[in-house]
């Protein structure tokens, strides 16, 4: 996969972002469409599917477990559901590349199957914490072997699961979803209590496919033994991918860009809220609902930004957007302070350290803290920064080029393909002077 060859970006300074564009489909919803579509009775038609490596890893996993899946072609996927008990043992270990969502959600879903499966991944994924799912799943009765809480995970066959009530120790949609998916196979009721709201795509899609989920404030419950009914799923554009263009337009004078048909689920719009607090000019239009998920066109016009103390209640709602928001902070007047975001240290890379290191190389005062960062706005210079094989770090430094004093080289950008296959093409179309080269 992406670790086999290396790709670097070179971004020339200056430019502005203009026009109308649609970024690829939402990664979280794309994963869930394959998982739930596979377990449904009937044929599920998906459009707007993200043809990125992470979602394709989930797709390949279900194909390996005997599900007939046609496509993807132009974002269209047809899933011939096998029902709740129709998955079959894969003939080898399932490799999930860079994808934490695939791994954690599949762990829960596989805990309820009558066959064993081993999940493996790339170097980054193999370093990420899995006890956050294996511990609660074990309490439900699952038996999962791991390498000291890391991949590979072997989920044993045929364990009778029992519903639990579990208070999440961290705000994590992956952990919540993993437990709820296991809960579909458990005896009785499974209840998850969240410390703060996290993306609720699993709950919405379950309900959209006829599986009752009870949501009461911070408490989400599901009864075992239900079934899913096939449906059509229109995947909105990913607000996490739109973020790079939103921040780019917010920092580059003369910019005026519209991102179309973007998912604006209330659990995902922290980036809009935070940018607005910083002074960004953002307007929404064409608001609607598609497949149970709110969507809108998002227009961002350049306006000077100011540093802020980021409200902690926005952190889980913008969890994947912080690398790009740090670029906004670097271009803002004054200081931006982020706290309560220790989860950023266990993403595809340690995103606090990776961004602080790169920003410092580019001449910005960025001080990492245990649970956040303090960034003082300044003049972005030129230099060579590392993405640490993290797609969002790579794309964040790319858009920094719009406000840079010289060329920025970003190393190891192949993993951009995990979430945003044609980033370079779309960014070029919008006005960023970016080139990629294989090394
Ligand atoms: C995701 C949840 C988040 C997010 C990830 C996708 C999901 O992870 O960072 O990119 O699809 O459920 P956590 O649950 O670890 O916060």
Short mmCIF file of C-alpha atoms and ligand atoms in Angstrom, two decimals:
data_model
loop_
_atom_site.label_atom_id
_atom_site.label_comp_id
_atom_site.label_asym_id
_atom_site.label_seq_id
_atom_site.Cartn_x
_atom_site.Cartn_y
_atom_site.Cartn_z
CA UNK A 1 0.00 0.00 0.00
CA UNK A 2 1.13 3.58 0.53
CA UNK A 3 4.20 2.59 2.51
CA UNK A 4 5.71 0.87 -0.54
CA UNK A 5 6.69 4.10 -2.26
CA UNK A 6 7.33 7.60 -1.04
CA UNK A 7 5.82 10.79 -2.33
CA UNK A 8 6.86 14.34 -1.48
CA UNK A 9 5.02 17.61 -2.07
CA UNK A 10 6.59 20.90 -3.11
CA UNK A 11 4.40 23.97 -2.63
CA UNK A 12 5.31 27.33 -4.14
CA UNK A 13 4.39 30.33 -2.02
CA UNK A 14 1.34 32.52 -2.55
CA UNK A 15 -1.94 32.21 -4.41
CA UNK A 16 -5.54 32.24 -3.35
CA UNK A 17 -8.36 29.71 -3.46
CA UNK A 18 -11.31 30.29 -5.74
CA UNK A 19 -14.22 28.52 -7.36
CA UNK A 20 -16.62 25.77 -6.48
CA UNK A 21 -15.53 22.27 -5.70
CA UNK A 22 -16.74 19.02 -4.25
CA UNK A 23 -14.25 17.15 -2.11
CA UNK A 24 -14.43 13.34 -1.84
CA UNK A 25 -16.96 11.43 0.25
CA UNK A 26 -16.99 11.30 4.02
CA UNK A 27 -14.56 8.68 5.31
CA UNK A 28 -16.48 7.78 8.47
CA UNK A 29 -19.77 7.33 6.62
CA UNK A 30 -18.10 5.39 3.78
CA UNK A 31 -16.67 2.84 6.25
CA UNK A 32 -20.01 2.42 7.95
CA UNK A 33 -21.90 2.05 4.65
CA UNK A 34 -19.81 -1.02 3.79
CA UNK A 35 -20.05 -2.54 7.27
CA UNK A 36 -23.77 -2.11 7.78
CA UNK A 37 -24.63 -2.70 4.11
CA UNK A 38 -22.82 -6.05 4.34
CA UNK A 39 -24.80 -7.11 7.41
CA UNK A 40 -28.13 -5.95 6.02
CA UNK A 41 -30.77 -8.04 4.33
CA UNK A 42 -31.04 -6.95 0.70
CA UNK A 43 -29.00 -4.80 -1.64
CA UNK A 44 -27.60 -1.47 -0.47
CA UNK A 45 -26.70 1.17 -3.05
CA UNK A 46 -24.06 3.69 -2.00
CA UNK A 47 -23.20 6.86 -3.90
CA UNK A 48 -20.52 9.42 -3.10
CA UNK A 49 -18.36 6.64 -1.58
CA UNK A 50 -14.80 7.68 -0.72
CA UNK A 51 -12.44 5.76 -3.00
CA UNK A 52 -9.55 6.31 -0.59
CA UNK A 53 -7.31 3.60 0.81
CA UNK A 54 -8.93 3.53 4.27
CA UNK A 55 -12.49 2.98 3.06
CA UNK A 56 -11.20 0.57 0.41
CA UNK A 57 -9.52 -1.43 3.18
CA UNK A 58 -12.92 -1.87 4.83
CA UNK A 59 -14.44 -2.81 1.48
CA UNK A 60 -11.72 -5.41 0.85
CA UNK A 61 -12.22 -6.84 4.35
CA UNK A 62 -15.91 -7.53 3.73
CA UNK A 63 -15.20 -8.97 0.31
CA UNK A 64 -12.69 -11.26 1.99
CA UNK A 65 -15.48 -12.33 4.36
CA UNK A 66 -17.63 -13.41 1.43
CA UNK A 67 -19.75 -10.32 0.72
CA UNK A 68 -20.37 -9.51 -2.94
CA UNK A 69 -19.58 -5.84 -3.40
CA UNK A 70 -19.72 -4.26 -6.88
CA UNK A 71 -17.64 -1.16 -7.54
CA UNK A 72 -16.53 1.32 -6.51
CA UNK A 73 -17.08 3.09 -9.80
CA UNK A 74 -17.49 6.86 -9.84
CA UNK A 75 -18.30 6.71 -6.13
CA UNK A 76 -21.01 4.08 -6.60
CA UNK A 77 -20.90 0.83 -4.66
CA UNK A 78 -23.49 -1.95 -4.57
CA UNK A 79 -23.42 -4.22 -1.54
CA UNK A 80 -25.24 -7.54 -1.60
CA UNK A 81 -25.97 -7.86 2.11
CA UNK A 82 -25.56 -11.27 3.73
CA UNK A 83 -27.57 -10.60 6.89
CA UNK A 84 -26.37 -10.43 10.49
CA UNK A 85 -25.00 -13.99 10.47
CA UNK A 86 -23.91 -14.36 6.85
CA UNK A 87 -20.24 -13.36 7.01
CA UNK A 88 -17.70 -16.11 6.32
CA UNK A 89 -14.19 -16.64 7.57
CA UNK A 90 -11.55 -14.90 5.42
CA UNK A 91 -8.89 -17.20 4.01
CA UNK A 92 -6.09 -15.08 5.47
CA UNK A 93 -5.42 -12.28 7.94
CA UNK A 94 -7.24 -9.05 7.13
CA UNK A 95 -4.84 -6.16 6.40
CA UNK A 96 -6.35 -2.77 7.21
CA UNK A 97 -3.51 -0.49 6.12
CA UNK A 98 -3.56 2.85 7.96
CA UNK A 99 -7.18 2.68 9.06
CA UNK A 100 -7.97 2.99 12.77
CA UNK A 101 -11.70 3.21 12.05
CA UNK A 102 -11.71 -0.10 10.15
CA UNK A 103 -9.77 -1.81 12.94
CA UNK A 104 -11.71 -0.56 15.92
CA UNK A 105 -15.18 -0.94 14.39
CA UNK A 106 -14.37 -4.35 12.94
CA UNK A 107 -13.08 -5.56 16.31
CA UNK A 108 -16.53 -5.04 17.80
CA UNK A 109 -18.38 -6.47 14.85
CA UNK A 110 -16.11 -9.54 14.64
CA UNK A 111 -16.40 -10.25 18.37
CA UNK A 112 -19.91 -11.52 17.63
CA UNK A 113 -19.01 -13.89 14.75
CA UNK A 114 -18.64 -17.65 14.88
CA UNK A 115 -15.21 -17.56 13.18
CA UNK A 116 -11.88 -16.14 14.26
CA UNK A 117 -10.12 -13.29 12.44
CA UNK A 118 -6.72 -11.66 12.70
CA UNK A 119 -6.45 -7.94 11.88
CA UNK A 120 -3.14 -6.40 10.80
CA UNK A 121 -2.08 -2.96 9.60
CA UNK A 122 0.76 -0.68 8.57
CA UNK A 123 3.46 0.71 10.85
CA UNK A 124 1.40 3.68 12.07
CA UNK A 125 -1.71 1.58 12.77
CA UNK A 126 0.39 -1.10 14.48
CA UNK A 127 1.57 1.51 16.98
CA UNK A 128 -1.90 2.77 17.91
CA UNK A 129 -3.72 1.86 21.15
CA UNK A 130 -6.32 -0.91 20.84
CA UNK A 131 -7.04 -1.62 24.53
CA UNK A 132 -9.65 1.12 24.34
CA UNK A 133 -11.74 -1.39 22.34
CA UNK A 134 -10.39 -4.76 23.48
CA UNK A 135 -11.00 -3.99 27.19
CA UNK A 136 -14.73 -3.21 26.95
CA UNK A 137 -15.23 -5.96 24.36
CA UNK A 138 -13.60 -8.44 26.77
CA UNK A 139 -16.06 -7.32 29.45
CA UNK A 140 -18.83 -8.24 27.02
CA UNK A 141 -17.32 -11.73 26.71
CA UNK A 142 -15.09 -11.36 23.65
CA UNK A 143 -11.68 -12.97 23.57
CA UNK A 144 -9.11 -10.91 21.69
CA UNK A 145 -5.37 -11.52 21.57
CA UNK A 146 -3.12 -8.55 20.93
CA UNK A 147 0.54 -7.64 21.06
CA UNK A 148 0.45 -5.80 24.37
CA UNK A 149 -2.62 -3.79 23.36
CA UNK A 150 -1.44 -3.24 19.78
CA UNK A 151 -1.97 -4.98 16.44
CA UNK A 152 -2.13 -7.74 15.34
CA UNK A 153 -5.47 -8.44 16.96
CA UNK A 154 -6.93 -11.94 16.85
CA UNK A 155 -10.63 -11.97 17.62
CA UNK A 156 -11.62 -15.45 18.72
CA UNK A 157 -14.63 -17.34 17.41
CA UNK A 158 -18.02 -18.07 18.87
CA UNK A 159 -18.02 -16.17 22.15
CA UNK A 160 -21.45 -15.41 23.56
CA UNK A 161 -21.48 -11.66 24.20
CA UNK A 162 -23.53 -10.04 26.93
CA UNK A 163 -24.65 -6.43 26.99
CA UNK A 164 -22.79 -4.03 29.28
CA UNK A 165 -23.11 -0.45 30.42
CA UNK A 166 -19.85 1.30 29.65
CA UNK A 167 -18.73 4.84 30.37
CA UNK A 168 -16.16 5.81 27.74
CA UNK A 169 -12.87 6.94 29.32
CA UNK A 170 -12.26 9.23 26.32
CA UNK A 171 -14.48 10.92 23.74
CA UNK A 172 -14.17 8.41 20.89
CA UNK A 173 -16.67 7.60 18.18
CA UNK A 174 -14.60 4.59 17.19
CA UNK A 175 -14.84 3.06 20.66
CA UNK A 176 -18.54 3.94 20.96
CA UNK A 177 -19.23 2.38 17.56
CA UNK A 178 -17.19 -0.73 18.27
CA UNK A 179 -19.21 -1.45 21.41
CA UNK A 180 -22.54 -0.72 19.71
CA UNK A 181 -21.68 -3.05 16.81
CA UNK A 182 -20.76 -5.79 19.30
CA UNK A 183 -24.01 -4.95 21.10
CA UNK A 184 -26.00 -6.09 18.04
CA UNK A 185 -24.66 -9.60 18.75
CA UNK A 186 -24.94 -9.45 22.55
CA UNK A 187 -27.59 -10.85 24.85
CA UNK A 188 -29.68 -8.02 26.26
CA UNK A 189 -28.97 -4.33 26.19
CA UNK A 190 -25.64 -2.59 25.60
CA UNK A 191 -25.30 0.99 26.79
CA UNK A 192 -22.49 3.46 26.10
CA UNK A 193 -22.15 6.72 28.02
CA UNK A 194 -20.08 9.45 26.35
CA UNK A 195 -18.01 12.05 28.23
CA UNK A 196 -18.71 14.47 25.34
CA UNK A 197 -20.65 14.16 22.09
CA UNK A 198 -18.73 12.44 19.27
CA UNK A 199 -19.70 11.77 15.66
CA UNK A 200 -22.94 9.82 15.58
CA UNK A 201 -22.83 8.37 12.06
CA UNK A 202 -23.11 4.79 13.37
CA UNK A 203 -26.27 5.55 15.32
CA UNK A 204 -27.83 7.43 12.41
CA UNK A 205 -27.06 4.69 9.88
CA UNK A 206 -28.26 1.91 12.19
CA UNK A 207 -31.56 3.73 12.61
CA UNK A 208 -31.73 4.45 8.87
CA UNK A 209 -31.46 0.70 8.27
CA UNK A 210 -34.20 -0.09 10.73
CA UNK A 211 -32.12 -1.07 13.80
CA UNK A 212 -33.48 0.68 16.90
CA UNK A 213 -30.96 2.77 18.85
CA UNK A 214 -32.05 4.63 21.94
CA UNK A 215 -30.31 7.98 22.41
CA UNK A 216 -30.86 9.88 25.61
CA UNK A 217 -28.42 12.78 25.99
CA UNK A 218 -25.00 11.24 26.56
CA UNK A 219 -26.39 7.68 26.78
CA UNK A 220 -26.76 5.42 23.76
CA UNK A 221 -28.31 1.94 23.96
CA UNK A 222 -28.89 -0.93 21.60
CA UNK A 223 -30.58 -4.32 22.07
CA UNK A 224 -28.95 -7.42 20.67
CA UNK A 225 -30.62 -9.69 18.16
CA UNK A 226 -32.05 -7.12 15.73
CA UNK A 227 -31.61 -6.92 11.98
CA UNK A 228 -30.65 -4.39 9.35
CA UNK A 229 -32.57 -3.67 6.18
CA UNK A 230 -30.77 -2.57 3.01
CA UNK A 231 -31.18 1.01 1.90
CA UNK A 232 -29.66 3.68 -0.35
CA UNK A 233 -26.87 5.75 1.15
CA UNK A 234 -25.76 9.06 -0.36
CA UNK A 235 -22.41 9.87 1.27
CA UNK A 236 -21.89 13.63 1.65
CA UNK A 237 -18.53 15.29 0.96
CA UNK A 238 -16.17 14.98 3.93
CA UNK A 239 -15.99 18.11 6.10
CA UNK A 240 -12.56 16.90 7.23
CA UNK A 241 -11.33 17.09 3.62
CA UNK A 242 -13.19 20.37 2.99
CA UNK A 243 -11.32 21.78 5.98
CA UNK A 244 -8.06 22.21 4.05
CA UNK A 245 -9.82 24.47 1.56
CA UNK A 246 -11.78 26.27 4.26
CA UNK A 247 -8.58 27.12 6.13
CA UNK A 248 -6.76 27.93 2.88
CA UNK A 249 -9.44 30.43 1.87
CA UNK A 250 -9.55 31.88 5.39
CA UNK A 251 -5.79 32.67 5.35
CA UNK A 252 -5.17 33.75 1.74
CA UNK A 253 -6.22 37.26 0.75
CA UNK A 254 -8.61 37.40 -2.21
CA UNK A 255 -9.90 33.87 -1.65
CA UNK A 256 -13.54 32.98 -2.22
CA UNK A 257 -14.32 29.29 -2.39
CA UNK A 258 -17.47 27.18 -2.15
CA UNK A 259 -17.34 23.57 -1.06
CA UNK A 260 -20.48 21.78 -2.19
CA UNK A 261 -22.66 19.09 -0.58
CA UNK A 262 -20.53 18.88 2.58
CA UNK A 263 -21.71 16.88 5.59
CA UNK A 264 -22.49 19.30 8.43
CA UNK A 265 -23.57 16.81 11.07
CA UNK A 266 -23.61 18.78 14.37
CA UNK A 267 -21.00 16.38 15.77
CA UNK A 268 -18.57 17.34 13.00
CA UNK A 269 -18.82 21.13 12.70
CA UNK A 270 -16.24 22.19 15.28
CA UNK A 271 -14.04 23.48 12.47
CA UNK A 272 -16.74 25.91 11.34
CA UNK A 273 -17.39 27.07 14.90
CA UNK A 274 -13.68 27.54 15.68
CA UNK A 275 -12.86 29.35 12.43
CA UNK A 276 -15.84 31.66 12.98
CA UNK A 277 -14.60 32.43 16.50
CA UNK A 278 -11.27 33.35 14.89
CA UNK A 279 -13.06 35.80 12.60
CA UNK A 280 -13.45 33.72 9.44
CA UNK A 281 -16.14 34.64 6.91
CA UNK A 282 -18.13 31.44 6.43
CA UNK A 283 -21.64 31.12 5.08
CA UNK A 284 -23.79 28.06 4.51
CA UNK A 285 -26.37 27.61 1.77
CA UNK A 286 -28.40 24.84 0.13
CA UNK A 287 -28.89 23.16 3.48
CA UNK A 288 -30.67 19.83 3.35
CA UNK A 289 -30.69 16.27 4.65
CA UNK A 290 -29.39 13.32 2.69
CA UNK A 291 -29.60 9.77 4.01
CA UNK A 292 -30.21 11.04 7.54
CA UNK A 293 -27.16 13.35 7.47
CA UNK A 294 -27.34 17.16 7.19
CA UNK A 295 -25.46 18.71 4.24
CA UNK A 296 -24.77 22.22 2.95
CA UNK A 297 -22.60 24.21 0.58
CA UNK A 298 -19.91 26.05 2.56
CA UNK A 299 -18.58 29.37 1.24
CA UNK A 300 -15.41 30.82 2.75
CA UNK A 301 -14.08 34.26 1.88
CA UNK A 302 -10.82 35.65 3.14
CA UNK A 303 -11.02 37.71 6.34
CA UNK A 304 -8.23 38.44 8.83
CA UNK A 305 -8.07 35.88 11.63
CA UNK A 306 -7.33 36.43 15.31
CA UNK A 307 -5.95 34.01 17.88
CA UNK A 308 -8.36 32.50 20.38
CA UNK A 309 -8.59 30.13 23.33
CA UNK A 310 -10.31 27.16 21.68
CA UNK A 311 -13.36 26.12 23.74
CA UNK A 312 -12.80 22.55 25.00
CA UNK A 313 -16.33 21.54 24.10
CA UNK A 314 -15.37 22.01 20.44
CA UNK A 315 -12.43 19.57 20.63
CA UNK A 316 -14.28 16.29 19.89
CA UNK A 317 -16.31 18.10 17.22
CA UNK A 318 -13.14 19.15 15.37
CA UNK A 319 -10.84 16.30 16.34
CA UNK A 320 -9.50 15.59 12.84
CA UNK A 321 -9.32 19.26 11.85
CA UNK A 322 -6.68 20.49 14.30
CA UNK A 323 -3.63 20.12 12.05
CA UNK A 324 -5.29 22.49 9.56
CA UNK A 325 -6.59 24.74 12.34
CA UNK A 326 -3.01 25.08 13.60
CA UNK A 327 -2.12 26.58 10.20
CA UNK A 328 -4.99 29.05 10.65
CA UNK A 329 -3.59 29.87 14.11
CA UNK A 330 -0.12 30.41 12.61
CA UNK A 331 -1.63 32.99 10.24
CA UNK A 332 -3.80 34.70 12.87
CA UNK A 333 -2.99 37.81 14.80
CA UNK A 334 -2.19 36.91 18.41
CA UNK A 335 -2.04 33.63 20.26
CA UNK A 336 -4.21 30.55 19.91
CA UNK A 337 -4.37 28.12 22.82
CA UNK A 338 -5.65 24.57 22.56
CA UNK A 339 -6.22 22.42 25.66
CA UNK A 340 -8.07 19.16 26.34
CA UNK A 341 -6.87 17.56 23.11
CA UNK A 342 -4.53 14.78 24.32
CA UNK A 343 -6.28 12.42 21.87
CA UNK A 344 -4.34 14.19 19.09
CA UNK A 345 -1.21 12.42 20.33
CA UNK A 346 -2.59 8.97 19.37
CA UNK A 347 -3.91 9.66 15.88
CA UNK A 348 -2.18 8.52 12.65
CA UNK A 349 0.80 10.37 14.13
CA UNK A 350 1.33 12.41 17.29
CA UNK A 351 -0.35 15.39 15.67
CA UNK A 352 0.63 17.87 18.39
CA UNK A 353 4.33 17.09 18.07
CA UNK A 354 4.28 16.68 14.28
CA UNK A 355 2.62 20.08 13.78
CA UNK A 356 4.74 21.86 16.42
CA UNK A 357 7.95 20.54 14.81
CA UNK A 358 6.89 21.57 11.31
CA UNK A 359 5.61 24.98 12.34
CA UNK A 360 8.86 25.70 14.17
CA UNK A 361 10.83 24.76 11.06
CA UNK A 362 8.69 27.29 9.18
CA UNK A 363 9.51 29.99 11.73
CA UNK A 364 6.30 29.94 13.77
CA UNK A 365 6.31 29.97 17.57
CA UNK A 366 4.42 26.75 18.34
CA UNK A 367 4.78 25.28 21.82
CA UNK A 368 3.41 21.78 22.39
CA UNK A 369 1.81 20.98 25.75
CA UNK A 370 0.67 17.63 27.16
CA UNK A 371 -2.89 18.12 25.93
CA UNK A 372 -2.63 20.80 23.27
CA UNK A 373 -0.51 23.56 21.80
CA UNK A 374 0.11 27.30 22.03
CA UNK A 375 0.65 28.99 18.67
CA UNK A 376 1.53 32.63 18.16
CA UNK A 377 0.64 33.93 14.73
CA UNK A 378 3.52 35.14 12.60
CA UNK A 379 5.08 34.96 9.17
CA UNK A 380 5.32 31.48 7.70
CA UNK A 381 8.73 30.98 6.12
CA UNK A 382 10.07 28.25 3.86
CA UNK A 383 11.53 24.88 4.71
CA UNK A 384 11.31 21.11 4.61
CA UNK A 385 8.81 19.48 6.97
CA UNK A 386 7.87 15.89 7.76
CA UNK A 387 4.33 14.56 7.50
CA UNK A 388 5.23 11.46 9.56
CA UNK A 389 3.18 9.49 7.01
CA UNK A 390 0.08 11.29 8.30
CA UNK A 391 -2.34 12.43 5.57
CA UNK A 392 -3.73 15.35 7.54
CA UNK A 393 -0.31 16.70 8.51
CA UNK A 394 0.73 16.55 4.84
CA UNK A 395 -2.33 18.44 3.58
CA UNK A 396 -2.14 21.02 6.38
CA UNK A 397 1.42 22.02 5.53
CA UNK A 398 0.45 22.08 1.86
CA UNK A 399 -2.16 24.79 2.41
CA UNK A 400 0.30 26.74 4.58
CA UNK A 401 2.06 27.43 1.26
CA UNK A 402 -0.64 30.00 0.45
CA UNK A 403 0.78 32.29 3.12
CA UNK A 404 4.44 31.21 3.03
CA UNK A 405 7.43 33.39 2.25
CA UNK A 406 9.11 30.64 0.23
CA UNK A 407 8.86 27.06 -0.96
CA UNK A 408 7.66 24.37 1.45
CA UNK A 409 8.69 20.76 0.89
CA UNK A 410 6.56 18.17 2.68
CA UNK A 411 8.01 14.69 2.96
CA UNK A 412 6.15 11.35 2.90
CA UNK A 413 2.76 12.36 1.56
CA UNK A 414 1.69 9.02 0.02
CA UNK A 415 -0.85 8.50 2.81
CA UNK A 416 -2.92 11.45 1.58
CA UNK A 417 -4.47 8.73 -0.59
CA UNK A 418 -6.01 7.18 2.53
CA UNK A 419 -8.60 9.98 2.79
CA UNK A 420 -8.23 12.34 -0.18
CA UNK A 421 -7.18 10.56 -3.40
CA UNK A 422 -6.94 13.59 -5.74
CA UNK A 423 -5.90 16.24 -3.25
CA UNK A 424 -3.16 17.61 -5.51
CA UNK A 425 -5.50 17.85 -8.50
CA UNK A 426 -8.29 19.61 -6.60
CA UNK A 427 -5.90 21.90 -4.73
CA UNK A 428 -4.26 22.90 -8.02
CA UNK A 429 -7.65 23.60 -9.56
CA UNK A 430 -8.54 25.79 -6.59
CA UNK A 431 -5.33 27.83 -6.84
CA UNK A 432 -2.57 26.17 -4.78
CA UNK A 433 0.81 25.88 -6.55
CA UNK A 434 1.54 22.29 -5.53
CA UNK A 435 3.54 19.55 -7.20
CA UNK A 436 4.09 15.98 -6.09
CA UNK A 437 6.99 13.75 -6.94
CA UNK A 438 7.81 10.10 -6.25
CA UNK A 439 11.05 9.27 -4.49
C1 LIG B 1 -13.65 8.34 13.54
C2 LIG B 1 -13.53 8.77 14.84
C3 LIG B 1 -12.42 9.61 15.30
C4 LIG B 1 -11.68 10.24 14.14
C5 LIG B 1 -11.40 9.28 13.04
C6 LIG B 1 -12.69 8.70 12.50
C7 LIG B 1 -14.80 7.49 13.17
O1 LIG B 1 -11.52 8.80 16.02
O2 LIG B 1 -10.47 10.81 14.60
O3 LIG B 1 -10.70 9.90 11.99
O4 LIG B 1 -15.06 7.30 11.97
O5 LIG B 1 -15.49 6.99 14.07
P1 LIG B 1 -11.65 8.55 17.60
O6 LIG B 1 -12.83 7.72 17.84
O7 LIG B 1 -10.37 7.84 17.97
O8 LIG B 1 -11.75 9.92 18.21
#
